[in-house]
CSV table of C-alpha atoms and ligand atoms in Angstrom, one decimal:
chain,number,residue,atom,x,y,z
A,7,UNK,CA,-7.1,-21.1,1.5
A,8,UNK,CA,-6.5,-17.9,3.1
A,9,UNK,CA,-3.7,-15.8,1.2
A,10,UNK,CA,-3.8,-12.5,2.4
A,11,UNK,CA,-2.3,-12.4,6.5
A,12,UNK,CA,-5.1,-10.8,9.0
A,13,UNK,CA,-5.1,-7.1,8.1
A,14,UNK,CA,-4.1,-6.9,5.1
A,15,UNK,CA,-5.7,-5.7,2.6
A,16,UNK,CA,-8.2,-8.3,0.6
A,17,UNK,CA,-9.3,-9.0,-2.8
A,18,UNK,CA,-12.5,-10.3,-2.2
A,19,UNK,CA,-13.9,-6.6,-2.0
A,20,UNK,CA,-13.0,-3.3,-3.7
A,21,UNK,CA,-10.8,-2.1,-1.3
A,22,UNK,CA,-12.6,-4.0,1.0
A,23,UNK,CA,-10.8,-2.1,4.1
A,24,UNK,CA,-11.4,1.7,3.0
A,25,UNK,CA,-14.8,0.3,1.7
A,26,UNK,CA,-16.0,-0.7,5.4
A,27,UNK,CA,-14.2,3.0,6.4
A,28,UNK,CA,-15.5,5.2,3.9
A,29,UNK,CA,-19.5,4.0,4.2
A,30,UNK,CA,-19.0,4.9,8.2
A,31,UNK,CA,-17.7,7.9,7.5
A,32,UNK,CA,-21.2,9.1,5.3
A,33,UNK,CA,-24.0,6.0,6.8
A,34,UNK,CA,-26.0,8.7,4.6
A,35,UNK,CA,-23.4,8.5,1.0
A,36,UNK,CA,-26.1,8.7,-2.0
A,37,UNK,CA,-22.6,7.7,-4.5
A,38,UNK,CA,-19.1,5.7,-3.8
A,39,UNK,CA,-16.5,5.9,-6.1
A,40,UNK,CA,-13.2,3.2,-6.7
A,41,UNK,CA,-10.1,3.9,-8.5
A,42,UNK,CA,-7.8,1.3,-8.4
A,43,UNK,CA,-3.9,1.5,-7.8
A,44,UNK,CA,-1.9,-0.2,-9.7
A,45,UNK,CA,1.4,-3.1,-9.8
A,46,UNK,CA,3.9,-2.4,-12.7
A,47,UNK,CA,5.6,-5.7,-13.9
A,48,UNK,CA,8.5,-4.7,-16.2
A,49,UNK,CA,9.0,-0.8,-17.7
A,50,UNK,CA,10.6,0.9,-15.1
A,51,UNK,CA,11.8,4.7,-14.6
A,52,UNK,CA,11.5,5.0,-18.5
A,53,UNK,CA,7.4,6.2,-18.9
A,54,UNK,CA,9.1,9.5,-19.2
A,55,UNK,CA,11.4,8.7,-21.5
A,56,UNK,CA,7.9,8.4,-24.0
A,57,UNK,CA,9.0,4.0,-23.6
A,58,UNK,CA,6.6,0.9,-23.2
A,59,UNK,CA,5.8,-0.2,-19.9
A,60,UNK,CA,3.8,-3.3,-18.6
A,61,UNK,CA,1.8,-2.0,-15.3
A,62,UNK,CA,-1.5,-3.6,-14.5
A,63,UNK,CA,-4.5,-1.7,-11.9
A,64,UNK,CA,-5.2,-3.5,-8.2
A,65,UNK,CA,-8.7,-4.6,-6.2
A,66,UNK,CA,-7.0,-2.0,-4.2
A,67,UNK,CA,-7.4,0.9,-4.2
A,68,UNK,CA,-9.1,4.1,-3.0
A,69,UNK,CA,-13.0,4.6,-2.5
A,70,UNK,CA,-14.9,7.4,-1.9
A,71,UNK,CA,-18.1,8.1,-0.5
A,72,UNK,CA,-20.0,11.4,-1.0
A,73,UNK,CA,-23.3,13.1,-0.2
A,74,UNK,CA,-24.8,16.2,-1.4
A,75,UNK,CA,-24.2,19.3,1.3
A,76,UNK,CA,-27.9,20.3,2.3
A,77,UNK,CA,-28.6,24.4,1.5
A,78,UNK,CA,-28.6,26.0,4.6
A,79,UNK,CA,-25.5,24.6,4.7
A,80,UNK,CA,-22.4,26.0,4.7
A,81,UNK,CA,-19.6,26.8,1.5
A,82,UNK,CA,-18.9,24.2,-1.1
A,83,UNK,CA,-17.0,20.7,-0.7
A,84,UNK,CA,-15.4,19.0,2.9
A,85,UNK,CA,-12.9,16.6,3.0
A,86,UNK,CA,-13.0,13.8,5.2
A,87,UNK,CA,-9.3,12.3,4.6
A,88,UNK,CA,-9.8,9.3,6.9
A,89,UNK,CA,-6.0,8.3,6.4
A,90,UNK,CA,-5.1,11.6,7.5
A,91,UNK,CA,-7.2,11.1,9.6
A,92,UNK,CA,-8.3,15.6,8.9
A,93,UNK,CA,-11.8,16.5,8.3
A,94,UNK,CA,-11.1,20.1,5.9
A,95,UNK,CA,-14.1,22.1,4.6
A,96,UNK,CA,-11.9,23.4,0.7
A,97,UNK,CA,-11.4,26.9,-0.5
A,98,UNK,CA,-8.8,27.8,-3.6
A,99,UNK,CA,-6.8,28.8,-0.4
A,100,UNK,CA,-6.0,25.5,0.0
A,101,UNK,CA,-3.7,26.3,-3.3
A,102,UNK,CA,-0.8,28.3,-0.9
A,103,UNK,CA,-0.6,25.0,1.2
A,104,UNK,CA,2.8,23.6,1.2
A,105,UNK,CA,3.8,21.0,-1.5
A,106,UNK,CA,2.8,18.1,-1.4
A,107,UNK,CA,0.0,19.1,1.3
A,108,UNK,CA,-3.5,16.3,0.4
A,109,UNK,CA,-5.5,19.3,0.4
A,110,UNK,CA,-3.1,21.6,-2.1
A,111,UNK,CA,-3.1,18.1,-4.0
A,112,UNK,CA,-6.9,17.4,-4.3
A,113,UNK,CA,-7.6,21.2,-4.8
A,114,UNK,CA,-5.4,20.9,-8.1
A,115,UNK,CA,-7.4,17.9,-9.9
A,116,UNK,CA,-10.6,20.7,-9.4
A,117,UNK,CA,-8.8,23.3,-10.8
A,118,UNK,CA,-6.8,20.7,-12.8
A,119,UNK,CA,-10.5,21.0,-14.4
A,120,UNK,CA,-11.9,23.9,-14.2
A,121,UNK,CA,-13.3,24.0,-11.2
A,122,UNK,CA,-12.7,25.5,-7.2
A,123,UNK,CA,-13.9,23.8,-3.8
A,124,UNK,CA,-17.0,26.1,-3.8
A,125,UNK,CA,-18.2,24.8,-6.0
A,126,UNK,CA,-18.9,21.9,-5.7
A,127,UNK,CA,-21.5,21.4,-2.7
A,128,UNK,CA,-20.7,17.7,-1.2
A,129,UNK,CA,-19.9,15.9,1.5
A,130,UNK,CA,-16.6,13.8,0.8
A,131,UNK,CA,-14.8,11.2,2.9
A,132,UNK,CA,-12.0,8.9,1.4
A,133,UNK,CA,-9.4,6.2,2.0
A,134,UNK,CA,-7.3,3.4,0.7
A,135,UNK,CA,-5.8,0.6,0.8
A,136,UNK,CA,-2.7,1.1,-1.2
A,137,UNK,CA,-0.7,3.2,1.7
A,138,UNK,CA,3.6,2.2,1.0
A,139,UNK,CA,4.6,3.3,-2.0
A,140,UNK,CA,5.2,2.0,-4.8
A,141,UNK,CA,1.3,1.2,-6.4
A,142,UNK,CA,0.6,4.6,-6.8
A,143,UNK,CA,-1.9,5.7,-4.5
A,144,UNK,CA,-1.1,9.5,-5.4
A,145,UNK,CA,-3.2,9.0,-8.8
A,146,UNK,CA,-5.2,6.6,-7.6
A,147,UNK,CA,-6.1,9.4,-5.2
A,148,UNK,CA,-7.0,11.8,-7.8
A,149,UNK,CA,-8.9,9.6,-9.7
A,150,UNK,CA,-11.2,8.3,-7.5
A,151,UNK,CA,-12.1,11.8,-6.3
A,152,UNK,CA,-11.5,13.3,-10.3
A,153,UNK,CA,-13.8,10.1,-12.1
A,154,UNK,CA,-16.4,10.6,-9.7
A,155,UNK,CA,-16.7,14.0,-10.4
A,156,UNK,CA,-17.4,13.6,-13.6
A,157,UNK,CA,-19.9,10.9,-12.3
A,158,UNK,CA,-21.9,13.9,-10.2
A,159,UNK,CA,-22.3,16.1,-13.8
A,160,UNK,CA,-19.0,17.7,-12.7
A,161,UNK,CA,-15.9,19.5,-14.2
A,162,UNK,CA,-14.3,19.0,-17.5
A,163,UNK,CA,-14.7,15.5,-19.4
A,164,UNK,CA,-11.3,14.6,-20.5
A,165,UNK,CA,-10.4,10.8,-22.3
A,166,UNK,CA,-7.9,8.8,-20.1
A,167,UNK,CA,-4.8,10.3,-21.8
A,168,UNK,CA,-5.2,13.8,-21.5
A,169,UNK,CA,-6.3,13.6,-17.8
A,170,UNK,CA,-3.0,12.1,-17.3
A,171,UNK,CA,-1.4,15.0,-19.0
A,172,UNK,CA,-3.2,17.3,-16.2
A,173,UNK,CA,-2.3,14.9,-13.8
A,174,UNK,CA,0.9,14.8,-14.0
A,175,UNK,CA,0.9,18.7,-14.2
A,176,UNK,CA,-0.7,18.4,-11.6
A,177,UNK,CA,1.8,16.5,-9.4
A,178,UNK,CA,4.9,18.7,-10.9
A,179,UNK,CA,3.5,22.1,-10.1
A,180,UNK,CA,1.7,20.8,-6.9
A,181,UNK,CA,3.2,17.5,-5.5
A,182,UNK,CA,6.6,18.5,-6.8
A,183,UNK,CA,7.4,15.1,-7.7
A,184,UNK,CA,8.6,15.1,-11.4
A,185,UNK,CA,6.7,12.5,-12.7
A,186,UNK,CA,5.2,10.3,-16.2
A,187,UNK,CA,1.9,9.0,-17.8
A,188,UNK,CA,2.0,5.3,-16.9
A,189,UNK,CA,1.0,5.6,-13.1
A,190,UNK,CA,-3.3,7.6,-14.2
A,191,UNK,CA,-3.4,5.0,-17.3
A,192,UNK,CA,-2.8,1.7,-15.7
A,193,UNK,CA,-5.5,3.1,-14.0
A,194,UNK,CA,-7.1,4.4,-16.1
A,195,UNK,CA,-7.2,1.8,-18.3
A,196,UNK,CA,-7.1,-0.8,-15.9
A,197,UNK,CA,-8.7,-3.7,-16.7
A,198,UNK,CA,-9.0,-7.2,-14.9
A,199,UNK,CA,-8.2,-10.0,-18.1
A,200,UNK,CA,-4.1,-9.0,-16.5
A,201,UNK,CA,-2.2,-5.9,-17.5
A,202,UNK,CA,-1.9,-3.4,-19.9
A,203,UNK,CA,1.5,-2.3,-22.6
A,204,UNK,CA,1.2,1.3,-22.9
A,205,UNK,CA,3.5,3.0,-25.1
A,206,UNK,CA,4.0,6.8,-23.8
A,207,UNK,CA,5.7,7.6,-26.7
A,208,UNK,CA,2.1,6.8,-29.6
A,209,UNK,CA,-0.4,7.3,-26.6
A,210,UNK,CA,-1.6,3.8,-26.9
A,211,UNK,CA,-2.3,1.0,-24.6
A,212,UNK,CA,-2.9,-2.5,-25.5
A,213,UNK,CA,-4.5,-5.4,-23.1
A,214,UNK,CA,-1.5,-8.1,-22.1
A,215,UNK,CA,-4.2,-11.0,-19.8
A,216,UNK,CA,-1.1,-13.3,-18.3
A,217,UNK,CA,-1.1,-16.4,-19.5
A,218,UNK,CA,0.4,-18.8,-16.8
A,219,UNK,CA,-1.1,-21.5,-15.8
A,220,UNK,CA,0.8,-21.4,-11.9
A,221,UNK,CA,2.0,-18.3,-11.0
A,222,UNK,CA,0.9,-15.9,-10.4
A,223,UNK,CA,2.3,-11.5,-9.2
A,224,UNK,CA,2.7,-11.1,-5.3
A,225,UNK,CA,3.7,-8.0,-3.8
A,226,UNK,CA,5.1,-7.8,-0.2
A,227,UNK,CA,6.8,-4.3,2.0
A,228,UNK,CA,10.1,-3.9,2.5
A,229,UNK,CA,8.8,-2.3,5.3
A,230,UNK,CA,10.5,1.0,4.6
A,231,UNK,CA,8.1,3.4,3.3
A,232,UNK,CA,9.0,6.3,1.1
A,233,UNK,CA,7.5,9.6,-0.2
A,234,UNK,CA,8.9,11.0,-3.9
A,235,UNK,CA,8.3,14.3,-3.0
A,236,UNK,CA,11.7,15.0,-0.2
A,237,UNK,CA,13.6,14.9,-4.1
A,238,UNK,CA,15.0,11.9,-4.5
A,239,UNK,CA,12.6,10.7,-7.4
A,240,UNK,CA,13.5,14.3,-9.6
A,241,UNK,CA,17.2,13.4,-8.3
A,242,UNK,CA,17.4,10.2,-10.6
A,243,UNK,CA,16.0,12.4,-13.5
A,244,UNK,CA,17.9,15.0,-13.5
A,245,UNK,CA,21.2,12.7,-13.4
A,246,UNK,CA,19.5,10.4,-16.1
A,247,UNK,CA,18.8,13.8,-18.2
A,248,UNK,CA,22.2,15.1,-17.4
A,249,UNK,CA,24.4,11.4,-18.9
A,250,UNK,CA,21.6,10.7,-22.2
A,251,UNK,CA,23.1,15.5,-23.5
A,252,UNK,CA,26.3,13.9,-22.0
A,253,UNK,CA,26.3,11.3,-24.2
A,254,UNK,CA,24.2,13.5,-27.1
A,255,UNK,CA,20.9,11.2,-27.0
A,256,UNK,CA,17.9,13.8,-26.3
A,257,UNK,CA,17.0,14.4,-23.3
A,258,UNK,CA,13.0,13.3,-22.6
A,259,UNK,CA,13.4,10.1,-24.7
A,260,UNK,CA,14.7,6.3,-24.5
A,261,UNK,CA,18.4,6.5,-26.9
A,262,UNK,CA,17.6,5.2,-30.1
A,263,UNK,CA,17.9,0.7,-29.7
A,264,UNK,CA,20.7,-0.2,-30.3
A,265,UNK,CA,22.7,2.5,-29.8
A,266,UNK,CA,25.9,2.2,-27.1
A,267,UNK,CA,26.1,4.0,-23.9
A,268,UNK,CA,28.0,4.4,-21.8
A,269,UNK,CA,26.9,5.8,-18.3
A,270,UNK,CA,25.4,3.2,-16.1
A,271,UNK,CA,21.6,5.4,-15.9
A,272,UNK,CA,21.5,4.5,-20.0
A,273,UNK,CA,22.3,1.2,-19.7
A,274,UNK,CA,19.5,0.9,-17.3
A,275,UNK,CA,17.0,2.3,-19.6
A,276,UNK,CA,17.5,0.8,-22.7
A,277,UNK,CA,17.8,-2.8,-20.7
A,278,UNK,CA,14.2,-2.1,-19.6
A,279,UNK,CA,12.9,-1.5,-21.6
A,280,UNK,CA,14.3,-4.8,-23.5
A,281,UNK,CA,13.2,-6.5,-20.9
A,282,UNK,CA,9.9,-4.8,-20.8
A,283,UNK,CA,9.1,-6.5,-24.8
A,284,UNK,CA,11.1,-9.7,-23.6
A,285,UNK,CA,8.8,-9.4,-20.6
A,286,UNK,CA,5.5,-9.1,-23.1
A,287,UNK,CA,6.4,-11.8,-24.7
A,288,UNK,CA,7.2,-14.1,-21.4
A,289,UNK,CA,3.4,-13.5,-20.5
A,290,UNK,CA,2.2,-14.4,-23.8
A,291,UNK,CA,3.7,-17.7,-23.6
A,292,UNK,CA,2.9,-18.0,-20.2
A,293,UNK,CA,6.3,-18.3,-19.5
A,294,UNK,CA,6.5,-18.2,-15.6
A,295,UNK,CA,11.0,-19.0,-15.7
A,296,UNK,CA,11.2,-16.2,-18.3
A,297,UNK,CA,9.5,-13.6,-16.4
A,298,UNK,CA,10.8,-14.5,-13.6
A,299,UNK,CA,14.8,-14.2,-14.7
A,300,UNK,CA,13.5,-10.6,-16.5
A,301,UNK,CA,12.5,-9.3,-12.8
A,302,UNK,CA,15.5,-10.3,-11.3
A,303,UNK,CA,17.2,-8.7,-13.3
A,304,UNK,CA,15.1,-5.3,-13.8
A,305,UNK,CA,15.7,-5.2,-9.5
A,306,UNK,CA,19.6,-5.1,-10.3
A,307,UNK,CA,19.3,-2.3,-13.5
A,308,UNK,CA,17.7,-0.7,-11.0
A,309,UNK,CA,19.9,-1.2,-7.7
A,310,UNK,CA,23.8,-1.0,-9.9
A,311,UNK,CA,23.0,0.8,-12.9
A,312,UNK,CA,19.7,2.9,-11.5
A,313,UNK,CA,20.5,3.8,-7.4
A,314,UNK,CA,17.0,3.1,-6.8
A,315,UNK,CA,16.8,0.8,-4.3
A,316,UNK,CA,17.2,0.1,-0.6
A,317,UNK,CA,19.8,-2.3,1.8
A,318,UNK,CA,15.9,-3.6,2.8
A,319,UNK,CA,14.5,-3.7,-1.0
A,320,UNK,CA,17.6,-6.3,-1.8
A,321,UNK,CA,17.8,-7.9,1.2
A,322,UNK,CA,13.5,-8.5,0.6
A,323,UNK,CA,14.3,-9.5,-2.9
A,324,UNK,CA,18.1,-11.7,-2.0
A,325,UNK,CA,15.5,-13.9,0.1
A,326,UNK,CA,13.2,-14.2,-2.0
A,327,UNK,CA,15.2,-16.1,-4.5
A,328,UNK,CA,17.1,-18.4,-2.5
A,329,UNK,CA,12.7,-19.2,-1.4
A,330,UNK,CA,11.4,-22.3,-3.7
A,331,UNK,CA,8.1,-21.4,-5.3
A,332,UNK,CA,10.0,-18.5,-6.6
A,333,UNK,CA,9.8,-17.0,-9.6
A,334,UNK,CA,11.9,-14.1,-8.8
A,335,UNK,CA,11.7,-10.4,-7.3
A,336,UNK,CA,11.9,-6.8,-7.8
A,337,UNK,CA,11.3,-3.1,-6.9
A,338,UNK,CA,8.5,-1.7,-8.5
A,339,UNK,CA,7.9,1.4,-8.8
A,340,UNK,CA,9.6,4.4,-8.7
A,341,UNK,CA,11.9,2.8,-5.5
A,342,UNK,CA,13.5,4.0,-2.3
A,343,UNK,CA,11.0,2.1,-0.4
A,344,UNK,CA,7.9,0.6,-0.6
A,345,UNK,CA,6.6,-2.7,-2.2
A,346,UNK,CA,8.1,-5.4,-3.9
A,347,UNK,CA,7.2,-7.6,-6.6
A,348,UNK,CA,7.2,-11.9,-6.3
A,349,UNK,CA,5.8,-14.0,-9.2
A,350,UNK,CA,5.1,-17.3,-7.2
A,351,UNK,CA,3.6,-20.2,-7.6
A,352,UNK,CA,0.0,-20.0,-6.9
A,353,UNK,CA,0.7,-23.3,-4.0
A,354,UNK,CA,3.7,-21.9,-2.3
A,355,UNK,CA,2.2,-18.5,-1.2
A,356,UNK,CA,1.0,-20.0,2.0
A,357,UNK,CA,4.4,-21.8,3.0
A,358,UNK,CA,6.5,-18.9,2.0
A,359,UNK,CA,4.3,-15.9,3.8
A,360,UNK,CA,4.5,-17.4,6.8
A,361,UNK,CA,8.8,-17.6,5.9
A,362,UNK,CA,8.5,-13.0,4.6
A,363,UNK,CA,6.1,-12.6,7.7
A,364,UNK,CA,9.1,-15.1,10.3
A,365,UNK,CA,12.1,-13.0,8.3
A,366,UNK,CA,10.3,-9.3,8.9
A,367,UNK,CA,8.1,-9.0,5.8
A,368,UNK,CA,4.8,-9.2,7.1
A,369,UNK,CA,2.9,-7.1,4.9
A,370,UNK,CA,1.7,-9.1,1.7
A,371,UNK,CA,-0.8,-9.1,-1.0
A,372,UNK,CA,-1.7,-12.0,-4.3
A,373,UNK,CA,-1.4,-9.3,-7.1
A,374,UNK,CA,-5.4,-9.4,-8.2
A,375,UNK,CA,-6.5,-7.0,-11.4
A,376,UNK,CA,-9.2,-4.3,-11.0
A,377,UNK,CA,-10.0,-3.0,-13.8
A,378,UNK,CA,-10.4,0.3,-14.2
A,379,UNK,CA,-12.1,3.5,-11.6
A,380,UNK,CA,-16.2,3.3,-11.1
A,381,UNK,CA,-19.1,3.8,-8.9
A,382,UNK,CA,-19.1,1.4,-6.1
A,383,UNK,CA,-23.3,0.6,-5.7
A,384,UNK,CA,-24.2,1.2,-1.8
A,385,UNK,CA,-25.3,-1.7,-0.8
A,386,UNK,CA,-23.9,-4.1,1.4
A,387,UNK,CA,-21.8,-3.0,3.2
A,388,UNK,CA,-23.5,0.4,3.8
A,389,UNK,CA,-25.5,0.5,6.3
B,408,LIG,C1,6.8,6.3,-9.7
B,408,LIG,C2,6.0,8.0,-11.4
B,408,LIG,C3,5.7,7.3,-12.4
B,408,LIG,C4,6.8,6.2,-13.0
B,408,LIG,C5,7.6,4.9,-11.9
B,408,LIG,C6,9.6,4.8,-12.1
B,408,LIG,O1,5.1,5.9,-10.5
B,408,LIG,O2,4.4,8.1,-11.3
B,408,LIG,O3,5.4,7.5,-13.8
B,408,LIG,O4,8.0,6.6,-13.5
B,408,LIG,O5,7.7,6.1,-10.6
B,408,LIG,O6,8.4,3.7,-13.6
């Protein structure tokens, strides 16, 4: 049975389309690295309030291949950003580029690790399979770089939590997105067994197995890509902070459990946190119907109370809810476009996939847990 559409991300290998591209670009590569993306199964827009969230890393992600430069070669780090079709010999001056430029973000990650491009004498090629919004392509890009550098003995050593804080600062200062801690942690602490319960306040991560017998998470793209550096993400955060202050709560913490809240954004964050705890129970019990109902409620809350959905995401998730074999559907991640997360019966997926394609949503795949960043063998796909 083929669970994946042609041209859609292929879960059989780790981001195999990206592996093929980087090894074609650098056939003499001496090292290669993979960092997964992530899907957040429940708990959106609460990580920056110290909330507990439930992400899972993915077999789709970002791949980097590298070859050391010969001494006679000019300069330091040369990067081939294959998905942007751009090649650049980086320099510290790239930090002066506009917010969000990939060269600025890359040099900012180096700087945060105590490095400059001039001191990294490598040629690297990078490509990913997370395009479209919502699967954390930015954190995956930063982590493939940071963890590959460590593998080469370069840059300061950091545990996952301190690296996540560093990358959060890079994202804020160099991409203009005041994000939380979830994405780099979901990736760096990812397991191949299932999801993670991340407590962004306590700094703890607990593996959570996917207890369903027949149901799987699927991802379907709504057809509208999104960027967060246009200010939308920061605006919803600012609106939330204002509502928290207005009702006398701390601006960067969840309102205490059981506290009476009035404003719609506060209703979202409070109810979303409760859905994470209920979702953990449903996962442990293998209760797909219960988890699906929580997903539907989460989408409603993100759309109506938090205002981060789009008509295309609403149409896709409403369509999904009416189809046999679907337990639930929600936008996942920041919102404003991108991928939707479904919980579906595995047997029903081929037919569902055809239906989504016929309705204008052809990009879809089953979400498989992808583990943590790691070195890739140079063997088969390369040569
Ligand atoms: C983006 C941010 C995360 C988180 C999600 C929404 O992915 O990077 O920190 O806030 O949105 O849950």
